[in-house]
């Protein structure tokens, strides 16, 4: 199946054609590991996780590369402030990143290169850029190494030498801020204020690596050019990242790679929109953010993942408690239907054989069309609605002719959709736990009892039931119902849901 992709480079939605038939190389800019990730980082990872799941489902042999930036100004500053080494800081936050992404069910990329293990490739690329006349070396202050002053230099990219500079962002900023988004002051060492650092001379107290220009470390942008070319070749299919990276990071990546290799670099550029709070971009630098951990302390990871897929990836997405509560209700509702379906199917095994009901065929086609239309996840999620409605009706009358087959077909469809979207894949056996996590106090109607009360009552009821004290068990069921909670006894134990809040 062909798919169409918005390309930042051409500002058009294009039919995608891989450079080599059946194979796709994709590079996505990863995180700078010096702190916990926020919801904006979660969005990039979840978006490109759906991209990778879809491309593999379509049968492409995908190589997905996402880097870790494990040395830069912010990392060095934080490590120094903490009094710990750069390695221990970055290792800690790489592990924290994995914990967050595992909870969000993001499958790992095939290759996760780190800057510190690619110094050879980075230095080679800087040398090629200089050799081909696109970079220049400026002597810097000697740096003390083992108490001996050692000569060292900075290396800059010459923007003037590269006439197509600006083709991605369609802008040429006068002062090419290096790394962080802040503007840099006039630098007399540069020939042109647009030039940017490829290699930075070592400064006292900073980590450094030996190079042909003396001790130093890479500028920020060169790492992605070098690591993408190393793992995917000089020309590859898709490069992705957040919209904030278009300029200067991705513009500079293109210039560096093309200047060094003479090759085309990335063909399609995908950029996801910001997560906003009250319409302002979520960002570490402004303090306007929630970490993934903050959010997952209050909502199940499935709710956050679902929420992140409710907007098209190119659009902004506004984060609010109200939006998260809406997502929680929807996720809880769907899971509950799936649990009922699984329970029925376990009691009365029914294979999804024969022709699927029309609603499933239409939804299946719509799901794939939505994903192949520039990964339109809100449209893909909407494709689940009609089958869930039909499932709900069939669950109400499981004995009616054809309804068990219908339940089996819809269940199968949701499972296939879950493989692509990474939501609704948890088995019913885990539902009790999931509902407990999903049903936060905020979901209970005002004036009703909270989550802790419900859990106490449920525990008491479980004990009564194992003691075969049915009278007490019924009393507790009535008390819970009074408190707005509906109890259902299944083969997997007793389940409950906050009745009023989600109806
Ligand atoms: Zn990058």
Coordinates of C-alpha atoms and ligand atoms in Angstrom, one line a residue:
X1 CA 0.0 0.0 0.0
X2 CA 1.4 3.4 -1.0
X3 CA 1.4 6.1 1.6
X4 CA 1.6 9.9 1.5
X5 CA 3.8 12.0 3.7
X6 CA 4.0 15.7 4.4
X7 CA 7.6 16.7 3.5
X8 CA 8.9 19.8 5.3
X9 CA 11.5 20.2 2.5
X10 CA 9.0 20.6 -0.3
X11 CA 6.1 21.9 1.9
X12 CA 3.9 19.2 0.1
X13 CA 2.2 16.0 0.9
X14 CA 4.0 13.5 -1.4
X15 CA 3.5 9.9 -2.4
X16 CA 6.3 8.1 -0.7
X17 CA 8.7 6.0 -2.7
X18 CA 11.7 4.5 -0.9
X19 CA 15.2 5.0 -2.4
X20 CA 15.7 1.2 -2.5
X21 CA 12.6 -0.9 -3.2
X22 CA 11.1 -2.4 0.0
X23 CA 13.7 -0.8 2.3
X24 CA 13.4 2.4 4.4
X25 CA 16.1 4.2 6.5
X26 CA 14.7 6.5 9.1
X27 CA 16.6 8.8 11.5
X28 CA 14.9 10.7 14.3
X29 CA 16.7 13.2 16.6
X30 CA 16.7 11.8 20.1
X31 CA 17.0 13.5 23.5
X32 CA 19.8 15.3 25.3
X33 CA 20.1 13.2 28.4
X34 CA 20.5 15.5 31.5
X35 CA 17.0 15.4 33.1
X36 CA 13.7 13.6 33.0
X37 CA 11.7 13.8 29.8
X38 CA 8.6 15.9 29.5
X39 CA 5.4 15.3 27.6
X40 CA 6.8 17.0 24.5
X41 CA 9.5 14.3 24.3
X42 CA 6.9 11.6 24.8
X43 CA 5.0 13.0 21.8
X44 CA 8.0 12.6 19.4
X45 CA 8.7 9.1 20.6
X46 CA 5.0 8.0 20.4
X47 CA 4.5 9.6 17.0
X48 CA 7.6 7.9 15.5
X49 CA 6.7 4.6 17.2
X50 CA 3.4 4.6 15.3
X51 CA 5.4 5.4 12.2
X52 CA 7.7 2.5 12.7
X53 CA 4.9 0.1 13.6
X54 CA 3.0 1.1 10.4
X55 CA 6.0 0.9 8.1
X56 CA 6.9 -2.6 9.4
X57 CA 3.3 -3.6 9.1
X58 CA 3.3 -2.5 5.4
X59 CA 6.1 -4.9 4.9
X60 CA 9.0 -2.5 4.6
X61 CA 12.5 -3.6 5.9
X62 CA 12.9 -0.5 8.1
X63 CA 16.1 0.6 9.9
X64 CA 15.1 3.1 12.6
X65 CA 17.9 5.1 14.1
X66 CA 17.4 7.4 17.1
X67 CA 20.4 9.0 18.9
X68 CA 21.2 10.0 22.4
X69 CA 23.0 13.3 22.8
X70 CA 25.3 12.4 25.7
X71 CA 27.7 15.4 25.7
X72 CA 26.8 19.1 25.3
X73 CA 26.8 22.4 27.1
X74 CA 23.6 21.6 29.2
X75 CA 24.9 18.2 30.2
X76 CA 28.3 19.5 31.3
X77 CA 26.7 22.4 33.3
X78 CA 24.3 20.0 35.0
X79 CA 27.0 17.4 35.8
X80 CA 29.2 20.1 37.3
X81 CA 26.3 21.5 39.3
X82 CA 25.6 18.0 40.7
X83 CA 29.2 17.3 41.3
X84 CA 29.0 14.1 39.2
X85 CA 30.7 12.9 36.0
X86 CA 29.1 13.4 32.6
X87 CA 29.0 9.6 32.2
X88 CA 27.1 9.0 35.4
X89 CA 24.6 11.8 34.7
X90 CA 23.9 10.6 31.1
X91 CA 23.7 6.9 32.0
X92 CA 21.2 7.7 34.8
X93 CA 18.9 9.7 32.4
X94 CA 19.3 7.2 29.6
X95 CA 17.9 4.5 31.9
X96 CA 15.1 6.9 33.1
X97 CA 14.3 7.5 29.4
X98 CA 14.0 3.8 28.8
X99 CA 11.7 3.4 31.8
X100 CA 9.4 6.1 30.6
X101 CA 9.3 4.9 27.0
X102 CA 8.7 1.3 28.0
X103 CA 5.7 2.4 30.1
X104 CA 4.4 4.2 27.0
X105 CA 4.9 1.0 24.9
X106 CA 7.3 2.6 22.5
X107 CA 9.2 -0.1 20.8
X108 CA 13.0 0.6 20.7
X109 CA 14.6 1.7 17.5
X110 CA 17.0 -0.7 15.7
X111 CA 20.0 1.5 16.4
X112 CA 20.5 4.0 19.2
X113 CA 23.9 5.7 18.6
X114 CA 25.5 8.0 21.2
X115 CA 27.8 10.9 20.5
X116 CA 30.5 9.7 22.8
X117 CA 30.8 6.4 20.9
X118 CA 31.0 8.1 17.5
X119 CA 33.8 10.5 17.9
X120 CA 35.8 8.9 15.0
X121 CA 32.9 9.3 12.6
X122 CA 32.3 12.9 13.7
X123 CA 36.0 13.9 13.4
X124 CA 36.1 12.2 9.9
X125 CA 33.1 14.2 8.8
X126 CA 34.6 17.5 10.0
X127 CA 37.8 16.7 8.2
X128 CA 35.9 16.0 5.0
X129 CA 34.0 19.3 5.3
X130 CA 37.2 21.3 5.8
X131 CA 39.0 19.4 3.0
X132 CA 36.2 20.2 0.5
X133 CA 36.4 23.9 1.3
X134 CA 33.2 24.2 3.5
X135 CA 34.9 24.6 6.8
X136 CA 37.7 26.6 8.4
X137 CA 39.9 26.3 11.5
X138 CA 40.5 29.2 14.0
X139 CA 43.1 28.9 16.7
X140 CA 41.8 29.1 20.2
X141 CA 43.3 29.7 23.7
X142 CA 45.7 26.8 24.6
X143 CA 44.1 24.5 27.1
X144 CA 46.0 23.0 30.1
X145 CA 46.4 19.2 29.7
X146 CA 48.4 17.5 32.5
X147 CA 49.5 21.0 33.6
X148 CA 51.0 21.6 30.1
X149 CA 49.3 24.2 27.8
X150 CA 48.1 22.4 24.7
X151 CA 47.4 24.2 21.4
X152 CA 43.8 23.8 20.2
X153 CA 41.4 25.2 17.6
X154 CA 37.7 25.7 16.8
X155 CA 36.3 24.5 13.4
X156 CA 33.4 26.4 11.8
X157 CA 31.1 25.6 8.9
X158 CA 31.2 28.3 6.2
X159 CA 27.6 29.0 5.3
X160 CA 28.7 31.2 2.4
X161 CA 30.4 28.3 0.8
X162 CA 27.2 26.3 0.6
X163 CA 24.7 28.1 -1.7
X164 CA 21.7 25.9 -1.0
X165 CA 21.9 26.7 2.8
X166 CA 18.3 27.4 4.1
X167 CA 16.5 25.1 1.7
X168 CA 14.7 23.3 4.5
X169 CA 13.7 26.2 6.8
X170 CA 13.7 28.8 4.0
X171 CA 15.4 31.2 6.3
X172 CA 18.9 32.2 6.9
X173 CA 19.4 33.6 10.3
X174 CA 22.2 36.1 10.8
X175 CA 23.4 34.7 14.0
X176 CA 23.3 30.9 13.8
X177 CA 22.7 30.0 17.5
X178 CA 24.7 26.9 18.3
X179 CA 22.8 24.3 20.2
X180 CA 20.3 26.0 22.5
X181 CA 17.7 28.3 21.1
X182 CA 19.1 31.5 22.6
X183 CA 20.6 34.0 20.3
X184 CA 24.4 34.3 20.4
X185 CA 26.3 37.5 20.6
X186 CA 28.6 38.7 17.9
X187 CA 31.6 36.3 17.5
X188 CA 34.6 37.9 16.0
X189 CA 36.2 34.5 15.4
X190 CA 33.7 33.6 12.7
X191 CA 34.1 34.9 9.2
X192 CA 30.4 35.2 8.8
X193 CA 27.9 35.4 11.7
X194 CA 25.8 32.7 10.1
X195 CA 28.7 30.2 10.5
X196 CA 28.3 27.6 13.2
X197 CA 30.7 25.4 15.2
X198 CA 31.6 21.9 13.8
X199 CA 34.2 21.3 16.5
X200 CA 34.8 23.3 19.7
X201 CA 38.2 23.7 21.3
X202 CA 38.4 22.3 24.8
X203 CA 37.9 24.6 27.8
X204 CA 39.2 24.0 31.3
X205 CA 36.9 21.7 33.3
X206 CA 35.1 20.3 30.3
X207 CA 35.4 16.8 28.8
X208 CA 37.4 16.6 25.6
X209 CA 38.6 14.2 22.9
X210 CA 41.8 14.3 20.9
X211 CA 41.4 15.5 17.3
X212 CA 43.5 16.9 14.4
X213 CA 42.7 20.4 15.8
X214 CA 43.8 19.6 19.4
X215 CA 41.6 18.6 22.4
X216 CA 38.0 19.5 22.0
X217 CA 34.4 18.2 21.4
X218 CA 31.8 18.3 18.7
X219 CA 29.5 21.2 18.0
X220 CA 25.9 20.1 18.5
X221 CA 24.7 19.6 14.9
X222 CA 27.5 17.5 13.5
X223 CA 26.6 14.4 15.6
X224 CA 23.3 13.7 13.8
X225 CA 24.9 14.2 10.3
X226 CA 27.7 11.8 11.2
X227 CA 25.6 9.2 12.9
X228 CA 22.8 9.2 10.3
X229 CA 25.4 8.8 7.4
X230 CA 27.2 6.1 9.3
X231 CA 24.1 4.0 10.0
X232 CA 21.9 4.8 7.0
X233 CA 24.4 6.0 4.3
X234 CA 24.8 9.4 2.6
X235 CA 21.2 9.3 1.2
X236 CA 18.3 7.8 3.1
X237 CA 14.5 8.1 3.2
X238 CA 13.1 9.8 6.3
X239 CA 14.5 12.2 8.9
X240 CA 12.2 13.3 11.7
X241 CA 12.1 15.4 14.9
X242 CA 10.2 18.1 16.6
X243 CA 9.4 21.3 14.7
X244 CA 11.8 23.3 16.9
X245 CA 14.7 21.4 15.2
X246 CA 14.0 22.6 11.7
X247 CA 16.3 25.6 12.2
X248 CA 19.1 25.6 12.9
X249 CA 19.6 21.9 13.8
X250 CA 18.2 20.2 10.7
X251 CA 19.3 23.0 8.3
X252 CA 22.8 22.5 9.6
X253 CA 22.6 18.7 9.5
X254 CA 21.8 18.9 5.7
X255 CA 24.6 21.4 5.0
X256 CA 27.2 19.4 6.9
X257 CA 26.3 16.0 5.4
X258 CA 26.0 17.2 1.9
X259 CA 29.2 19.3 2.2
X260 CA 31.1 16.2 3.5
X261 CA 29.7 13.5 1.3
X262 CA 28.3 15.3 -1.8
X263 CA 25.3 12.9 -1.3
X264 CA 21.7 13.9 -0.9
X265 CA 21.1 13.2 2.8
X266 CA 17.4 12.8 3.9
X267 CA 14.7 12.8 1.2
X268 CA 11.6 13.3 3.4
X269 CA 11.6 15.5 6.5
X270 CA 8.8 14.9 9.1
X271 CA 8.3 17.4 11.9
X272 CA 5.9 17.0 14.8
X273 CA 4.1 19.9 16.4
X274 CA 4.6 21.1 19.9
X275 CA 2.7 20.0 23.0
X276 CA 1.4 23.2 24.5
X277 CA 0.0 24.2 27.9
X278 CA -2.4 27.1 27.6
X279 CA -1.2 27.5 24.0
X280 CA 2.4 28.0 25.0
X281 CA 5.1 25.5 24.0
X282 CA 6.0 23.0 26.6
X283 CA 9.8 23.4 27.1
X284 CA 12.4 22.7 29.8
X285 CA 14.0 26.1 29.2
X286 CA 10.8 28.1 30.2
X287 CA 9.8 25.8 33.0
X288 CA 6.4 25.3 31.2
X289 CA 6.3 21.5 31.3
X290 CA 5.1 18.3 33.0
X291 CA 7.6 15.4 33.1
X292 CA 6.3 12.1 31.8
X293 CA 6.7 10.9 35.4
X294 CA 4.5 13.7 36.8
X295 CA 1.7 12.7 34.4
X296 CA 2.1 8.9 34.8
X297 CA 1.7 9.4 38.6
X298 CA -1.8 10.6 37.8
X299 CA -2.8 8.7 34.7
X300 CA -2.2 5.3 33.2
X301 CA 0.4 5.3 30.4
X302 CA -2.3 4.1 28.0
X303 CA -4.2 7.3 28.7
X304 CA -1.2 9.5 27.9
X305 CA -0.4 7.5 24.8
X306 CA -4.0 7.7 23.6
X307 CA -4.1 11.5 24.3
X308 CA -0.9 12.0 22.3
X309 CA -2.4 10.3 19.3
X310 CA -5.6 12.4 19.4
X311 CA -4.1 15.2 17.2
X312 CA -2.4 14.9 13.8
X313 CA 1.4 14.8 14.5
X314 CA 2.0 18.0 12.5
X315 CA -0.5 20.0 14.6
X316 CA 0.0 21.5 18.1
X317 CA -1.6 19.5 20.9
X318 CA -2.8 21.3 24.1
X319 CA -2.2 19.4 27.3
X320 CA -4.8 19.9 30.1
X321 CA -6.4 17.9 32.9
X322 CA -9.7 18.2 31.1
X323 CA -8.3 16.7 27.9
X324 CA -6.5 13.9 29.9
X325 CA -9.8 13.1 31.8
X326 CA -11.6 12.8 28.5
X327 CA -8.9 10.5 27.2
X328 CA -9.1 8.4 30.4
X329 CA -12.8 8.0 30.1
X330 CA -12.5 6.9 26.5
X331 CA -9.7 4.4 27.2
X332 CA -11.5 3.0 30.2
X333 CA -14.7 2.6 28.2
X334 CA -13.0 0.7 25.4
X335 CA -11.1 -1.5 27.7
X336 CA -14.2 -2.4 29.5
X337 CA -16.0 -3.5 26.4
X338 CA -12.9 -5.5 25.4
X339 CA -12.9 -7.2 28.8
X340 CA -16.6 -8.1 28.5
X341 CA -15.9 -9.5 25.0
X342 CA -12.9 -11.5 26.2
X343 CA -14.9 -12.9 29.1
X344 CA -17.7 -14.0 26.8
X345 CA -15.3 -15.5 24.2
X346 CA -13.5 -17.4 27.0
X347 CA -16.8 -18.9 28.2
X348 CA -18.0 -19.6 24.7
X349 CA -15.0 -19.8 22.3
X350 CA -16.0 -18.5 18.9
X351 CA -13.6 -18.1 16.0
X352 CA -13.7 -15.0 13.8
X353 CA -14.3 -17.1 10.7
X354 CA -16.4 -16.3 7.7
X355 CA -16.9 -12.9 6.2
X356 CA -16.4 -10.1 8.7
X357 CA -19.3 -7.9 9.3
X358 CA -19.3 -4.8 7.0
X359 CA -18.5 -2.5 9.9
X360 CA -15.2 -4.3 10.5
X361 CA -14.3 -4.4 6.8
X362 CA -15.0 -0.6 6.4
X363 CA -13.1 0.2 9.7
X364 CA -10.1 -2.0 8.7
X365 CA -9.8 -0.2 5.4
X366 CA -10.3 3.2 7.0
X367 CA -7.7 2.5 9.7
X368 CA -5.0 1.7 7.0
X369 CA -6.0 4.6 4.8
X370 CA -5.8 7.0 7.8
X371 CA -2.3 5.8 8.7
X372 CA -1.1 5.8 5.1
X373 CA -2.4 9.4 4.8
X374 CA 0.5 11.0 6.5
X375 CA 0.0 9.0 9.7
X376 CA -3.4 10.5 10.6
X377 CA -3.8 9.0 14.0
X378 CA -7.0 10.9 15.0
X379 CA -8.6 9.5 11.9
X380 CA -7.2 6.1 12.8
X381 CA -8.6 6.3 16.3
X382 CA -12.0 7.4 15.0
X383 CA -12.1 4.3 12.8
X384 CA -12.5 2.3 16.0
X385 CA -15.7 4.1 17.1
X386 CA -18.2 2.3 14.9
X387 CA -17.0 -1.2 15.6
X388 CA -17.0 -0.4 19.4
X389 CA -20.6 0.8 19.1
X390 CA -21.5 -2.5 17.3
X391 CA -19.6 -4.5 19.9
X392 CA -21.5 -2.8 22.7
X393 CA -24.8 -3.7 21.1
X394 CA -23.7 -7.3 20.5
X395 CA -22.5 -7.6 24.1
X396 CA -25.9 -6.7 25.3
X397 CA -27.5 -9.6 23.4
X398 CA -24.8 -12.3 23.1
X399 CA -27.4 -15.0 22.5
X400 CA -28.9 -13.4 19.4
X401 CA -28.0 -15.1 16.2
X402 CA -24.6 -14.1 14.8
X403 CA -23.7 -11.8 17.7
X404 CA -20.9 -14.0 19.1
X405 CA -19.3 -14.1 15.6
X406 CA -19.6 -10.4 15.4
X407 CA -18.0 -10.0 18.8
X408 CA -15.1 -12.2 17.7
X409 CA -14.6 -10.2 14.5
X410 CA -14.6 -6.8 16.2
X411 CA -12.3 -8.2 18.9
X412 CA -9.9 -9.3 16.2
X413 CA -10.0 -6.0 14.5
X414 CA -9.3 -4.0 17.7
X415 CA -6.3 -6.3 18.4
X416 CA -4.9 -5.6 14.9
X417 CA -5.5 -1.8 15.4
X418 CA -3.8 -2.1 18.8
X419 CA -0.6 -3.6 17.2
X420 CA -0.4 -0.4 15.0
X421 CA -1.4 2.2 17.5
X422 CA 0.0 0.7 20.8
X423 CA -3.3 1.3 22.6
X424 CA -5.9 -1.3 23.7
X425 CA -3.4 -4.2 23.6
X426 CA -3.6 -5.2 27.3
X427 CA -5.4 -8.4 28.0
X428 CA -8.6 -8.5 30.0
X429 CA -6.8 -10.4 32.7
X430 CA -5.0 -7.2 33.6
X431 CA -8.2 -5.1 33.5
X432 CA -8.8 -4.9 37.2
X433 CA -5.4 -3.4 37.7
X434 CA -5.8 -1.2 34.7
X435 CA -9.2 0.2 35.9
X436 CA -7.8 0.9 39.3
X437 CA -5.0 2.9 37.6
X438 CA -7.4 4.6 35.2
X439 CA -10.0 5.5 37.7
X440 CA -8.4 8.4 39.5
X441 CA -10.2 10.3 42.2
X442 CA -10.9 13.0 39.6
X443 CA -13.2 10.6 37.7
X444 CA -15.6 10.2 40.6
X445 CA -18.6 12.6 40.8
X446 CA -18.3 15.4 43.3
X447 CA -19.4 14.4 46.7
X448 CA -18.8 10.7 46.2
X449 CA -16.2 8.6 48.0
X450 CA -12.7 8.5 46.6
X451 CA -10.4 5.8 45.2
X452 CA -8.9 4.7 48.6
X453 CA -12.4 4.0 50.0
X454 CA -13.3 1.9 47.0
X455 CA -10.2 -0.2 47.2
X456 CA -10.8 -0.7 51.0
X457 CA -14.4 -1.9 50.3
X458 CA -13.3 -4.1 47.5
X459 CA -10.6 -5.8 49.6
X460 CA -13.2 -6.3 52.4
X461 CA -15.6 -7.8 49.9
X462 CA -12.9 -10.1 48.4
X463 CA -12.3 -11.4 52.0
X464 CA -16.0 -11.9 52.6
X465 CA -16.3 -13.9 49.3
X466 CA -13.4 -16.1 50.1
X467 CA -15.0 -16.8 53.5
X468 CA -18.2 -17.6 51.5
X469 CA -20.0 -14.9 53.5
X470 CA -22.4 -14.0 50.7
X471 CA -24.6 -11.8 52.9
X472 CA -21.7 -9.5 53.7
X473 CA -20.5 -9.5 50.1
X474 CA -24.0 -8.4 49.0
X475 CA -24.0 -5.7 51.6
X476 CA -20.7 -4.4 50.4
X477 CA -21.9 -4.4 46.8
X478 CA -24.8 -2.3 47.8
X479 CA -22.6 0.1 49.7
X480 CA -20.3 0.5 46.8
X481 CA -23.2 1.1 44.5
X482 CA -24.3 3.9 46.9
X483 CA -20.8 5.3 46.5
X484 CA -21.1 5.4 42.7
X485 CA -19.3 2.2 42.0
X486 CA -20.5 -0.8 40.1
X487 CA -19.1 -4.3 40.9
X488 CA -19.0 -7.2 38.6
X489 CA -17.8 -10.7 39.5
X490 CA -16.0 -12.6 36.8
X491 CA -13.8 -15.7 36.6
X492 CA -10.8 -13.5 37.0
X493 CA -12.0 -12.0 40.2
X494 CA -14.2 -9.0 41.0
X495 CA -14.0 -5.9 38.9
X496 CA -15.4 -2.4 39.5
X497 CA -15.8 0.8 37.7
X498 CA -16.9 4.3 38.8
X499 CA -20.5 4.1 37.5
X500 CA -21.7 7.7 37.4
X501 CA -18.6 9.5 36.3
X502 CA -18.1 7.8 32.9
X503 CA -21.7 7.4 31.9
Ligands
LIG1 ZN1 19.7 15.7 15.7

